JSON list of N, CA and C in Angstrom, two decimals:
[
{"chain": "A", "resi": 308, "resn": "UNK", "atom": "N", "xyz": [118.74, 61.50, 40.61]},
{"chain": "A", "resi": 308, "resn": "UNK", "atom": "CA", "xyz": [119.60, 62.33, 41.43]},
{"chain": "A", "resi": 308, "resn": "UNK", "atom": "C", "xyz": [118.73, 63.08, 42.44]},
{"chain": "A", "resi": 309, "resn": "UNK", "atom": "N", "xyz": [119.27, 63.16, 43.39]},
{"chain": "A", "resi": 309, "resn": "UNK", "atom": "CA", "xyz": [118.71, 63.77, 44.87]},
{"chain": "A", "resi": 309, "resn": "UNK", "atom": "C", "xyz": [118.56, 65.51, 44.66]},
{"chain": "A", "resi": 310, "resn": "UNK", "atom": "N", "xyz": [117.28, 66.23, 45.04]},
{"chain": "A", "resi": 310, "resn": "UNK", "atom": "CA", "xyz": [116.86, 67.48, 44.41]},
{"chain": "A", "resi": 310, "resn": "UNK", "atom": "C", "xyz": [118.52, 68.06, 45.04]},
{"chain": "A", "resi": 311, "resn": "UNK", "atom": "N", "xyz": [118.90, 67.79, 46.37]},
{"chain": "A", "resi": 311, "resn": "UNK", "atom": "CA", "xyz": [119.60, 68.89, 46.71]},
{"chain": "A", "resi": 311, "resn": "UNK", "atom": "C", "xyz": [121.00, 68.67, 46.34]},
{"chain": "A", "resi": 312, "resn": "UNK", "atom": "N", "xyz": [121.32, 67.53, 46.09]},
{"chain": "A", "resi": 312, "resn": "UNK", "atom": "CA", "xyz": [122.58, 67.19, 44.91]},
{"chain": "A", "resi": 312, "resn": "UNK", "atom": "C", "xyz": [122.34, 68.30, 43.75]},
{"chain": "A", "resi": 313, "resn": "UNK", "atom": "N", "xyz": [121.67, 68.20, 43.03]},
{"chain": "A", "resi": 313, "resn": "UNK", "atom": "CA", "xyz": [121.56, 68.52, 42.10]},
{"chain": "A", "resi": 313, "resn": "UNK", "atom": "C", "xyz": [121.18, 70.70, 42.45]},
{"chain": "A", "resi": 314, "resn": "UNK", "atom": "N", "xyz": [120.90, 71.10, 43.15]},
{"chain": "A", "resi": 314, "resn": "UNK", "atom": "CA", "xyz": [120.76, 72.46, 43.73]},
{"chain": "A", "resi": 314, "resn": "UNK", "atom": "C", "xyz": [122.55, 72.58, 44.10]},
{"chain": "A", "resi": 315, "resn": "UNK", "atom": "N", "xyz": [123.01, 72.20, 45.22]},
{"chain": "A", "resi": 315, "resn": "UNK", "atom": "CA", "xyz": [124.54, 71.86, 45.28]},
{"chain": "A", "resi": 315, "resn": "UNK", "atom": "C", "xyz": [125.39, 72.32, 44.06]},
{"chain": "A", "resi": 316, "resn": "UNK", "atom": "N", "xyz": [125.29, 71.11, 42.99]},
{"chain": "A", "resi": 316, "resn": "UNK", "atom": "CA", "xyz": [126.15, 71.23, 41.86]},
{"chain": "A", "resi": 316, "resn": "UNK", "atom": "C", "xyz": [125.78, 72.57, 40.95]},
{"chain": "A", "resi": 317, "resn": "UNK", "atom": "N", "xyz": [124.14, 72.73, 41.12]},
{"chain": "A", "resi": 317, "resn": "UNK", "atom": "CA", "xyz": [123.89, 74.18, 40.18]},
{"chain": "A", "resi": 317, "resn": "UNK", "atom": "C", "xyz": [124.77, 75.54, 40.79]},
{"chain": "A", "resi": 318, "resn": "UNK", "atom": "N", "xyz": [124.60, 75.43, 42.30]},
{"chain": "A", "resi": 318, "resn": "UNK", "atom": "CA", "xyz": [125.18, 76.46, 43.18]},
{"chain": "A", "resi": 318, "resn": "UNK", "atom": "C", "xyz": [127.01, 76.24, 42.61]},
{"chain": "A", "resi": 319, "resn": "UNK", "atom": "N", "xyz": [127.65, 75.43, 42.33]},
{"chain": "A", "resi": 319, "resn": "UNK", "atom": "CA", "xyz": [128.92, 75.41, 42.10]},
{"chain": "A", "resi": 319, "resn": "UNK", "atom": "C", "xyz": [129.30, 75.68, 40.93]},
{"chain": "A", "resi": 320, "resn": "UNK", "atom": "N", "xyz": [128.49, 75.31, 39.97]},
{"chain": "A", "resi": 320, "resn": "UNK", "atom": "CA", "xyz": [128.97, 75.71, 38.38]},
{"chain": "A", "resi": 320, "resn": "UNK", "atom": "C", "xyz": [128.43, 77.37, 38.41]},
{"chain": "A", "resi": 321, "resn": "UNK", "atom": "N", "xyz": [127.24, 77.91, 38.96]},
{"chain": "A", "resi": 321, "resn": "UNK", "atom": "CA", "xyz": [127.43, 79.13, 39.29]},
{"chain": "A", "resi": 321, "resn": "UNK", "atom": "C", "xyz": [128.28, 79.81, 39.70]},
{"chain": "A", "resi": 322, "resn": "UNK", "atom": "N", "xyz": [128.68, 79.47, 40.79]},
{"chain": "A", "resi": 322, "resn": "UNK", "atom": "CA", "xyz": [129.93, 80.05, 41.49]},
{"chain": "A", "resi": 322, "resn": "UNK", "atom": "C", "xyz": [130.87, 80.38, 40.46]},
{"chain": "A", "resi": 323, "resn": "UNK", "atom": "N", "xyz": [131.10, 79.17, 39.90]},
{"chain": "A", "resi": 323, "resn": "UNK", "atom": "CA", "xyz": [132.43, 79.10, 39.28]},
{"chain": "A", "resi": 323, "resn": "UNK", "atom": "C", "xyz": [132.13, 79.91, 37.75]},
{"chain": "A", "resi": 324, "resn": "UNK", "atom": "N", "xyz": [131.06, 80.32, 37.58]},
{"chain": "A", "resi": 324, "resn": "UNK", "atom": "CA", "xyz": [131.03, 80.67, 36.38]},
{"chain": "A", "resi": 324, "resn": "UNK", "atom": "C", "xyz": [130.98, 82.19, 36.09]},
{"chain": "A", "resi": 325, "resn": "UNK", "atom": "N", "xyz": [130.45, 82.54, 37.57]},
{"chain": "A", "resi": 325, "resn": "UNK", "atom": "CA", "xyz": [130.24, 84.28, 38.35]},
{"chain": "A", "resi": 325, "resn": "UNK", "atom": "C", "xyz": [131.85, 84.74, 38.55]},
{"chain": "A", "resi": 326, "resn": "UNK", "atom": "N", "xyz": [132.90, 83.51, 39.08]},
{"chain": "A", "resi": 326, "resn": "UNK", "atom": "CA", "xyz": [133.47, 83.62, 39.39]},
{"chain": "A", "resi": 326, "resn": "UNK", "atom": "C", "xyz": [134.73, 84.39, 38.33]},
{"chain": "A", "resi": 327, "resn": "UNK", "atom": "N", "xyz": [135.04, 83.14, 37.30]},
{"chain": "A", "resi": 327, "resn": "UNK", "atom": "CA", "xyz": [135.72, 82.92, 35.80]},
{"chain": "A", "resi": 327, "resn": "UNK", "atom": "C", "xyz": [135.15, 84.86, 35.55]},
{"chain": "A", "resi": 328, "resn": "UNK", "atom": "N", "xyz": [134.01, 84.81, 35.49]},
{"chain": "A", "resi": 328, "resn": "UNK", "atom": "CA", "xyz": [133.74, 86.57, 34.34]},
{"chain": "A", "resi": 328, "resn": "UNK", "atom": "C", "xyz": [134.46, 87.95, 34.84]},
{"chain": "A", "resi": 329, "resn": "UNK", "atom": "N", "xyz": [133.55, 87.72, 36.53]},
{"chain": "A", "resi": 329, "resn": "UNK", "atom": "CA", "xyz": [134.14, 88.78, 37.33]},
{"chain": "A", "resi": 329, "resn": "UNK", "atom": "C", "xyz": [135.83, 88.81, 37.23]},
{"chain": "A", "resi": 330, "resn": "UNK", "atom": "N", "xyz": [136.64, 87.59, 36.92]},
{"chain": "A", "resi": 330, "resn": "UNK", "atom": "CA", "xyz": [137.58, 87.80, 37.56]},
{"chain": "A", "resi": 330, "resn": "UNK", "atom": "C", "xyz": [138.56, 88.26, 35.92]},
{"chain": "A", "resi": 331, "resn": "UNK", "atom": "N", "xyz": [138.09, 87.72, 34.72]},
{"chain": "A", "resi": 331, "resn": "UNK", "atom": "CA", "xyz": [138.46, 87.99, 33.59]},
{"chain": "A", "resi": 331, "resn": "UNK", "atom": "C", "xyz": [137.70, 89.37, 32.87]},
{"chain": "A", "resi": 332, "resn": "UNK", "atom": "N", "xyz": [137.03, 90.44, 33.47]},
{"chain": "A", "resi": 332, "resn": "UNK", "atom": "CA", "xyz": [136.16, 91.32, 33.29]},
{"chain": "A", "resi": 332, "resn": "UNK", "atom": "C", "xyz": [137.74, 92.22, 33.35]},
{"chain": "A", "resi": 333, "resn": "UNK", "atom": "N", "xyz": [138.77, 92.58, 34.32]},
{"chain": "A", "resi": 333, "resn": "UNK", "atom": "CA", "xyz": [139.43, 93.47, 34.31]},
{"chain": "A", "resi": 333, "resn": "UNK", "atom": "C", "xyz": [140.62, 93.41, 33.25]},
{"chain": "A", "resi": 334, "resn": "UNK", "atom": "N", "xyz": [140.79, 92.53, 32.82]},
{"chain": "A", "resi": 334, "resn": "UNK", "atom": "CA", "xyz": [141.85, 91.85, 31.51]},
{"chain": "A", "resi": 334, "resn": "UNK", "atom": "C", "xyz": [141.33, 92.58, 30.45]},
{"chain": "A", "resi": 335, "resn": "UNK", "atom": "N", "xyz": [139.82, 92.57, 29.92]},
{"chain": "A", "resi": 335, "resn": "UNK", "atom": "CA", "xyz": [139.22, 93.53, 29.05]},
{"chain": "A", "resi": 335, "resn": "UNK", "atom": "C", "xyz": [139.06, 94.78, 29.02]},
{"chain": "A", "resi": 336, "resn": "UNK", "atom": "N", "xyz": [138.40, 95.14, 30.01]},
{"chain": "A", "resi": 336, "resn": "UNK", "atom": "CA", "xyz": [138.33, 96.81, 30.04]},
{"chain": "A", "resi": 336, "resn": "UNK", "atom": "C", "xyz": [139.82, 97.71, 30.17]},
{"chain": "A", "resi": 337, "resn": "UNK", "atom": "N", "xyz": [140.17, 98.69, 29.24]},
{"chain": "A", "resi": 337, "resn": "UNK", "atom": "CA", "xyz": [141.12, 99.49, 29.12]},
{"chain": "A", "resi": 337, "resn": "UNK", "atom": "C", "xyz": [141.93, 100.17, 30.01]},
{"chain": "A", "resi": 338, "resn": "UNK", "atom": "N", "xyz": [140.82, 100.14, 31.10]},
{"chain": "A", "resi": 338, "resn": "UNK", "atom": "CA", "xyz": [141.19, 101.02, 32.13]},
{"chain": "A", "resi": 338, "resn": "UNK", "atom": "C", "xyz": [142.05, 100.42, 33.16]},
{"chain": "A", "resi": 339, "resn": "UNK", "atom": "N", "xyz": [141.93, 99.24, 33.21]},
{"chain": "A", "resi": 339, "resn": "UNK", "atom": "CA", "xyz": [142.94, 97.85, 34.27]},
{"chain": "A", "resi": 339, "resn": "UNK", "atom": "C", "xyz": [143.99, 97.71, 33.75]},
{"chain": "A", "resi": 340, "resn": "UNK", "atom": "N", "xyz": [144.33, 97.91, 32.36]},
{"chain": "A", "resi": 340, "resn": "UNK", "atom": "CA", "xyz": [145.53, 97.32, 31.56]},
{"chain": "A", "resi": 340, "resn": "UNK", "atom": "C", "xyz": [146.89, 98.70, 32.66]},
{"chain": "A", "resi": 341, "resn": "UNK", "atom": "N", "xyz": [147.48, 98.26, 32.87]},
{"chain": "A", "resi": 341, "resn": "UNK", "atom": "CA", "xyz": [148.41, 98.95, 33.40]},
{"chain": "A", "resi": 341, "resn": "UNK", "atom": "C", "xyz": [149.53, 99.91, 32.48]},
{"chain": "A", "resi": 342, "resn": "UNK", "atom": "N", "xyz": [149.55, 99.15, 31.22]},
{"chain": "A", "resi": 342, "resn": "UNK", "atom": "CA", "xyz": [149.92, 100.01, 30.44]},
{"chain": "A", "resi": 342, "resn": "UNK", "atom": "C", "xyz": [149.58, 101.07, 29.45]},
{"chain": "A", "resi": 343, "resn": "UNK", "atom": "N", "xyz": [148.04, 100.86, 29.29]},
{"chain": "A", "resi": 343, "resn": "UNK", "atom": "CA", "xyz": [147.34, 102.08, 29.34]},
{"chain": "A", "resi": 343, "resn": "UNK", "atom": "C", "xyz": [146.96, 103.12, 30.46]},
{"chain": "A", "resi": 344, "resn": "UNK", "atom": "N", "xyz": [147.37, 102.76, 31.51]},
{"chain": "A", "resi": 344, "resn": "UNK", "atom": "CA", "xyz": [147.28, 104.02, 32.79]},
{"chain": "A", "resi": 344, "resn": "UNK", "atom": "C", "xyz": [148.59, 104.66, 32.54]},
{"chain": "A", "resi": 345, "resn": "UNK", "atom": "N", "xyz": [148.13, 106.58, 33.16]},
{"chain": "A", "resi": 345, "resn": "UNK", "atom": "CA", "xyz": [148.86, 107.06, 32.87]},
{"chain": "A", "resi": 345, "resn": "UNK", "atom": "C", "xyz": [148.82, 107.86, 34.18]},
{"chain": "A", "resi": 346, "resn": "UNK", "atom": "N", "xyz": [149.71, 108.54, 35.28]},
{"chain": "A", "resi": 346, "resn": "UNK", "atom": "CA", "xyz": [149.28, 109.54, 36.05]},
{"chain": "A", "resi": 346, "resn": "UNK", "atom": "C", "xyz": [148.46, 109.24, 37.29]},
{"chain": "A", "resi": 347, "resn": "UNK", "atom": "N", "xyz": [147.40, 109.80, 37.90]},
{"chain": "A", "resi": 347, "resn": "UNK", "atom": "CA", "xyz": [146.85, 108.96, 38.47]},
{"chain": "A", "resi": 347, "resn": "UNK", "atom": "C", "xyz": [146.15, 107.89, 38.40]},
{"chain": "A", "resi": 348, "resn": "UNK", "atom": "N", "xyz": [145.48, 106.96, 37.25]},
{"chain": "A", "resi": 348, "resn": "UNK", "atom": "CA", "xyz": [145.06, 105.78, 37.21]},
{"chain": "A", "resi": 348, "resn": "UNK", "atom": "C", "xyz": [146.09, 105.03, 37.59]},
{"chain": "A", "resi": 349, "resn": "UNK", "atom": "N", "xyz": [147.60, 104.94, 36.97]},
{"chain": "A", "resi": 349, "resn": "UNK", "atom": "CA", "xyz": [148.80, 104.33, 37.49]},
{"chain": "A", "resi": 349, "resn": "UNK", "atom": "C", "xyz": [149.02, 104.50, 38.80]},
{"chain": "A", "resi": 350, "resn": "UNK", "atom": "N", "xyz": [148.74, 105.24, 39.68]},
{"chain": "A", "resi": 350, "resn": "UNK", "atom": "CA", "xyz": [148.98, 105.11, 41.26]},
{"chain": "A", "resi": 350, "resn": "UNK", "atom": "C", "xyz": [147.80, 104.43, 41.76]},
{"chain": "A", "resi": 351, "resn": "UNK", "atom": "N", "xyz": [146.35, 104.85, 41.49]},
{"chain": "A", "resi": 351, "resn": "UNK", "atom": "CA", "xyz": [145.32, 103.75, 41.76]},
{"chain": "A", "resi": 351, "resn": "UNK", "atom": "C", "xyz": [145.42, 102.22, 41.26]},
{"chain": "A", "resi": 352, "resn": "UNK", "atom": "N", "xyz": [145.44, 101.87, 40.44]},
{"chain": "A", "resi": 352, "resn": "UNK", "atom": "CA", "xyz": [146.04, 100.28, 39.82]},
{"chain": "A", "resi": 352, "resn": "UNK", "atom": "C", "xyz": [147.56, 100.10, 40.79]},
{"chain": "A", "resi": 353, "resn": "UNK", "atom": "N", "xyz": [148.14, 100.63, 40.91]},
{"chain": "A", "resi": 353, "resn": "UNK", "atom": "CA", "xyz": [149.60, 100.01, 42.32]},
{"chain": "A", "resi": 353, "resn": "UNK", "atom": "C", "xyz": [148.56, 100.26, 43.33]},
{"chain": "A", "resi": 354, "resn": "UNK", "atom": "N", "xyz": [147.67, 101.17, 43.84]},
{"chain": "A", "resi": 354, "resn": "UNK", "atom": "CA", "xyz": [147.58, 101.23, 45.27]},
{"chain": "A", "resi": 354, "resn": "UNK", "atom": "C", "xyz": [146.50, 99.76, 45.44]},
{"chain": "A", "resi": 355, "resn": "UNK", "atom": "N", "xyz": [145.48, 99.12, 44.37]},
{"chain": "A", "resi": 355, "resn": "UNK", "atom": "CA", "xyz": [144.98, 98.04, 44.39]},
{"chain": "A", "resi": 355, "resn": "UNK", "atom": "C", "xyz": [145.93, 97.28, 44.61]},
{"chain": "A", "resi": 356, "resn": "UNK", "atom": "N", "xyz": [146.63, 97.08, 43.52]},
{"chain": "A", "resi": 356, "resn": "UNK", "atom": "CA", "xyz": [147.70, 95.76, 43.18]},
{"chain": "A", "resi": 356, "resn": "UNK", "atom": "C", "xyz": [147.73, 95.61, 44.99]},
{"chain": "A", "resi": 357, "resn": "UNK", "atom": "N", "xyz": [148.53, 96.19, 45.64]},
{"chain": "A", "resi": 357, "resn": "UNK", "atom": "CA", "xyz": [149.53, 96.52, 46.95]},
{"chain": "A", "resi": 357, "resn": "UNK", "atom": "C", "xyz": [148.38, 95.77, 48.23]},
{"chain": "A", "resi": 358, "resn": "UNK", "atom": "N", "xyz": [147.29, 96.32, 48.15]},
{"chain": "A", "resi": 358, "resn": "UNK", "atom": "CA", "xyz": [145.96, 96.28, 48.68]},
{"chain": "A", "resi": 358, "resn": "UNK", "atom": "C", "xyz": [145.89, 94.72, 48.23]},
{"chain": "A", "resi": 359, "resn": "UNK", "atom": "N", "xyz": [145.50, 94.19, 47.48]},
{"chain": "A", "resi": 359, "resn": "UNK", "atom": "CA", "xyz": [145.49, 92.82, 47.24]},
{"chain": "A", "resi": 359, "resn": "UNK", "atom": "C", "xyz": [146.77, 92.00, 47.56]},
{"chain": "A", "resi": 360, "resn": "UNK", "atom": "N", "xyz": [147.92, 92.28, 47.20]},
{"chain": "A", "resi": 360, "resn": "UNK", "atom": "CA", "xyz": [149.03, 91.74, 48.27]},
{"chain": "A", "resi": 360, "resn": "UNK", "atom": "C", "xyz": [148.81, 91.10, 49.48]},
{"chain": "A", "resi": 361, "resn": "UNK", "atom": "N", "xyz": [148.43, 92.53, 50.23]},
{"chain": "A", "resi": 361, "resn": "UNK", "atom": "CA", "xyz": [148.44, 92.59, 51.66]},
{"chain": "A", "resi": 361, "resn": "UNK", "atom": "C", "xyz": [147.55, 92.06, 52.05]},
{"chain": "A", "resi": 362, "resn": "UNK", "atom": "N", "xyz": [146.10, 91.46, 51.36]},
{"chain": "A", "resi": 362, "resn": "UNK", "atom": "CA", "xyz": [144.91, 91.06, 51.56]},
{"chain": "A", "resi": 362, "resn": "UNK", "atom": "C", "xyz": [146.06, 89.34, 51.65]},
{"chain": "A", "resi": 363, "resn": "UNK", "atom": "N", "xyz": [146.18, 88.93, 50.55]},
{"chain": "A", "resi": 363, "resn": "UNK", "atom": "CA", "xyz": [146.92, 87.41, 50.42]},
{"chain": "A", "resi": 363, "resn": "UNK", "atom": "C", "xyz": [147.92, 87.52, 51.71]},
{"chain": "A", "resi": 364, "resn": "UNK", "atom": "N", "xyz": [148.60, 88.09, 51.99]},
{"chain": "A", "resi": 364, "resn": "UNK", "atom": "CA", "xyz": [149.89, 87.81, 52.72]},
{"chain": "A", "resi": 364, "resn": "UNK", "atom": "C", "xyz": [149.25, 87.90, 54.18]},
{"chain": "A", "resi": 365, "resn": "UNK", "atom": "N", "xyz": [148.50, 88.58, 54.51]},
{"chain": "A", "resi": 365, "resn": "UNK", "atom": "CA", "xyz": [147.52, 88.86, 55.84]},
{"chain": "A", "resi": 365, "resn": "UNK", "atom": "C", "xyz": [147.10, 87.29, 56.25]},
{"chain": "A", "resi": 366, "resn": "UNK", "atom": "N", "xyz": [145.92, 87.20, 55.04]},
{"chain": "A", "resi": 366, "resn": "UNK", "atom": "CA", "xyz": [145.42, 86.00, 55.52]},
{"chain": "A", "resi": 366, "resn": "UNK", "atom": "C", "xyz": [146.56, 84.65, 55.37]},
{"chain": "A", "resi": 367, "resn": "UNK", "atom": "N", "xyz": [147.46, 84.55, 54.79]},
{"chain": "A", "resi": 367, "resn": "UNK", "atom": "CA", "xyz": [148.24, 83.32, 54.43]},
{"chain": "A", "resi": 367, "resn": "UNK", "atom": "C", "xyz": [149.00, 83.59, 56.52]},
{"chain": "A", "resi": 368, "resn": "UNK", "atom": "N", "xyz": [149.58, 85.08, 56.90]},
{"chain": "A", "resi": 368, "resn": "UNK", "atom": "CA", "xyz": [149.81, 84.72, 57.99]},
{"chain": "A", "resi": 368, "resn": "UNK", "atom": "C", "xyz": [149.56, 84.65, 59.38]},
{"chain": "A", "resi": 369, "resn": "UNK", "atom": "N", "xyz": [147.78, 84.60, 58.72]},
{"chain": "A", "resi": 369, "resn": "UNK", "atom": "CA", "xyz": [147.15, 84.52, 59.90]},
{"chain": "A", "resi": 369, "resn": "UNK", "atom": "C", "xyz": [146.75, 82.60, 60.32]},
{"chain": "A", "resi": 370, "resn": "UNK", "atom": "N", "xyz": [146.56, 82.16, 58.78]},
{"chain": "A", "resi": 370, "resn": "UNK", "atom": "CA", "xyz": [146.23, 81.14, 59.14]},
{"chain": "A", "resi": 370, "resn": "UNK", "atom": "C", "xyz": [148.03, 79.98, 59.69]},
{"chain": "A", "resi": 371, "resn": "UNK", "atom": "N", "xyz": [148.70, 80.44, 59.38]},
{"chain": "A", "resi": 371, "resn": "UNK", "atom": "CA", "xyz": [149.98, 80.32, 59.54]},
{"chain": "A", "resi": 371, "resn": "UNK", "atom": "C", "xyz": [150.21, 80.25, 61.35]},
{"chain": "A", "resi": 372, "resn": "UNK", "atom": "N", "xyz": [149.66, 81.43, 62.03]},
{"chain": "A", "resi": 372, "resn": "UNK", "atom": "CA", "xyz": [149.31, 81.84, 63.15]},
{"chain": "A", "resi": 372, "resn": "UNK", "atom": "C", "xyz": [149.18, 80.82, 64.21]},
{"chain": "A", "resi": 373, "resn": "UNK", "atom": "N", "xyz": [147.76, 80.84, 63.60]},
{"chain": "A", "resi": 373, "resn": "UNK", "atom": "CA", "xyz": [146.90, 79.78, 64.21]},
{"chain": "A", "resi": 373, "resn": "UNK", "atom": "C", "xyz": [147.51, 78.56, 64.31]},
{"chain": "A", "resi": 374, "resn": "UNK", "atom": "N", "xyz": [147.88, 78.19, 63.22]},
{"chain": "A", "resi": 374, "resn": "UNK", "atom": "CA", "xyz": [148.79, 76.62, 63.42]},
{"chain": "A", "resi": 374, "resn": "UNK", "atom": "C", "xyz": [150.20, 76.40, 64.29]},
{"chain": "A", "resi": 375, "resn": "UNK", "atom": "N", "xyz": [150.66, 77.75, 64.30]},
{"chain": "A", "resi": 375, "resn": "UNK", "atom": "CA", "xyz": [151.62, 77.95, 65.08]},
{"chain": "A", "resi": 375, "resn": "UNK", "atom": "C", "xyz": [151.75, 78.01, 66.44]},
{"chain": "A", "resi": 376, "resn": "UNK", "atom": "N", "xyz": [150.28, 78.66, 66.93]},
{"chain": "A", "resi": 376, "resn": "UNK", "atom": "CA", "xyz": [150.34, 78.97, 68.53]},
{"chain": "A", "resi": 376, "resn": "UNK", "atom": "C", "xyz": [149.81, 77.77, 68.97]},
{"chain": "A", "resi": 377, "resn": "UNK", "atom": "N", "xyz": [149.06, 77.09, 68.02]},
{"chain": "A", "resi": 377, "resn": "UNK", "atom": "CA", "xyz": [148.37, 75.37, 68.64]},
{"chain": "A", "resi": 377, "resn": "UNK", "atom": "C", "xyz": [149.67, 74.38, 69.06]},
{"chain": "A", "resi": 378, "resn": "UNK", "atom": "N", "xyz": [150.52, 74.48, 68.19]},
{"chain": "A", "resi": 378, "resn": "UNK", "atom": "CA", "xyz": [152.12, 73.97, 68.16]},
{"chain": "A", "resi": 378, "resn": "UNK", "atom": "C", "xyz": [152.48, 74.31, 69.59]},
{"chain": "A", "resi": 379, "resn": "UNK", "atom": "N", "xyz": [153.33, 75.42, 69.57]},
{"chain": "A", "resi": 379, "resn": "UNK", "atom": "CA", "xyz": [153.46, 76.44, 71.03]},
{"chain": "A", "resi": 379, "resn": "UNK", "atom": "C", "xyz": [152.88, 75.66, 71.73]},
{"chain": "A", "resi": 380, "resn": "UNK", "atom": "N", "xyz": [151.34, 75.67, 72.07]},
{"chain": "A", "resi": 380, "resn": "UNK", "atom": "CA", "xyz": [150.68, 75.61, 73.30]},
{"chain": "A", "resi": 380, "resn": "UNK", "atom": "C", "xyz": [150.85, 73.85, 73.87]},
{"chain": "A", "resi": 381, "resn": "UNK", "atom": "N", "xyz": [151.12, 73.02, 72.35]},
{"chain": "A", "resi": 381, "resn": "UNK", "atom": "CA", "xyz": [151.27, 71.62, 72.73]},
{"chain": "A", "resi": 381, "resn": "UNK", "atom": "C", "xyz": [152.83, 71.48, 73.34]},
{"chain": "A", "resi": 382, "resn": "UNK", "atom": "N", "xyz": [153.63, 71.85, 72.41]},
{"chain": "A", "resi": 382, "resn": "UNK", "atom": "CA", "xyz": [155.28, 72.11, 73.15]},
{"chain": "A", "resi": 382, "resn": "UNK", "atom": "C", "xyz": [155.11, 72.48, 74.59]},
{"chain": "A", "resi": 383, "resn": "UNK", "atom": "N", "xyz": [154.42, 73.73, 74.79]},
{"chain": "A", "resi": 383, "resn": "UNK", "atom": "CA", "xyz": [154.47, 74.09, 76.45]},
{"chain": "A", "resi": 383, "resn": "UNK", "atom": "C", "xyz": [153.91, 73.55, 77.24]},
{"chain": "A", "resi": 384, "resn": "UNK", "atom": "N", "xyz": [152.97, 72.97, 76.75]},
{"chain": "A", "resi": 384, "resn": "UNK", "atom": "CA", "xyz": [152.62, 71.54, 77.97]},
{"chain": "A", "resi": 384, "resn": "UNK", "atom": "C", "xyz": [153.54, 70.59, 78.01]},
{"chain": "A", "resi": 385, "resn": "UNK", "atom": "N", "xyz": [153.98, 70.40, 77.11]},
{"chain": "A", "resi": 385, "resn": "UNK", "atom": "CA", "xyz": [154.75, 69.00, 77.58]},
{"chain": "A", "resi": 385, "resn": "UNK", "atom": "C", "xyz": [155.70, 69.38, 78.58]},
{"chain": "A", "resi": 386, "resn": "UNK", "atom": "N", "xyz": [156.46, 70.68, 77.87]},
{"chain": "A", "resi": 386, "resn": "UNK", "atom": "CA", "xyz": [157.66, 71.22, 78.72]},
{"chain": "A", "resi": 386, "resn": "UNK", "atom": "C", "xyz": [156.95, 71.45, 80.21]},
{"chain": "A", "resi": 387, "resn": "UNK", "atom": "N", "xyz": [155.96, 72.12, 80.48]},
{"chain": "A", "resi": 387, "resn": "UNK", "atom": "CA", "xyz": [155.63, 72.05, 81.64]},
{"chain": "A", "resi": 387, "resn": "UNK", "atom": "C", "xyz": [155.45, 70.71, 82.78]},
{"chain": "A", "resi": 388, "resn": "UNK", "atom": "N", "xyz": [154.87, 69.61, 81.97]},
{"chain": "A", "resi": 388, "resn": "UNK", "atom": "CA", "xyz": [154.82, 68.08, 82.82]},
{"chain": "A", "resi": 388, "resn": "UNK", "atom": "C", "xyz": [156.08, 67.56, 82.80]},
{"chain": "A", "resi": 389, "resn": "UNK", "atom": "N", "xyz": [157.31, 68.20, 82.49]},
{"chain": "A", "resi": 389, "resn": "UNK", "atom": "CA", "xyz": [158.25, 67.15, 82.56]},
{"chain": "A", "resi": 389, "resn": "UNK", "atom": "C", "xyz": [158.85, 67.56, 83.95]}
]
């Protein structure tokens, strides 16, 4: 196997393995469980939650955007040469 194949695949099972802990790290600790917040931890855990929403829905309609105004810009040429 080729050194940088093999650097590649190390870099990806890393990823994915940095990835899996960090992302199952808040499932464990007490303080994420939402039903152990009480007061203000319960408004910080919604003001994340909300914050991560808006992070997904942002980028889903930005790239949405982009595909859209490329559309547009091909439609308005045509409409323009006819």
């Amino acid at each position: 196997m080729e050194p940088l194949l093999t650097v590649k695949i190390g870099c990806l099972v890393a990823l994915l393995f940095i990835t899996l802990v960090c992302g199952l790290i808040p499932a464990q600790v007490k303080w994420f469980q939402i039903k152990a917040a009480k007061g203000r931890h319960r408004r910080i855990l919604s003001f994340i939650g909300c914050f991560a929403a808006g992070v997904f829905l942002g980028a889903c309609l930005m790239h949405t955007a982009a595909d859209a105004l490329t559309d547009i810009q091909g439609e308005l040429g045509k409409r323009l040469q006819q």
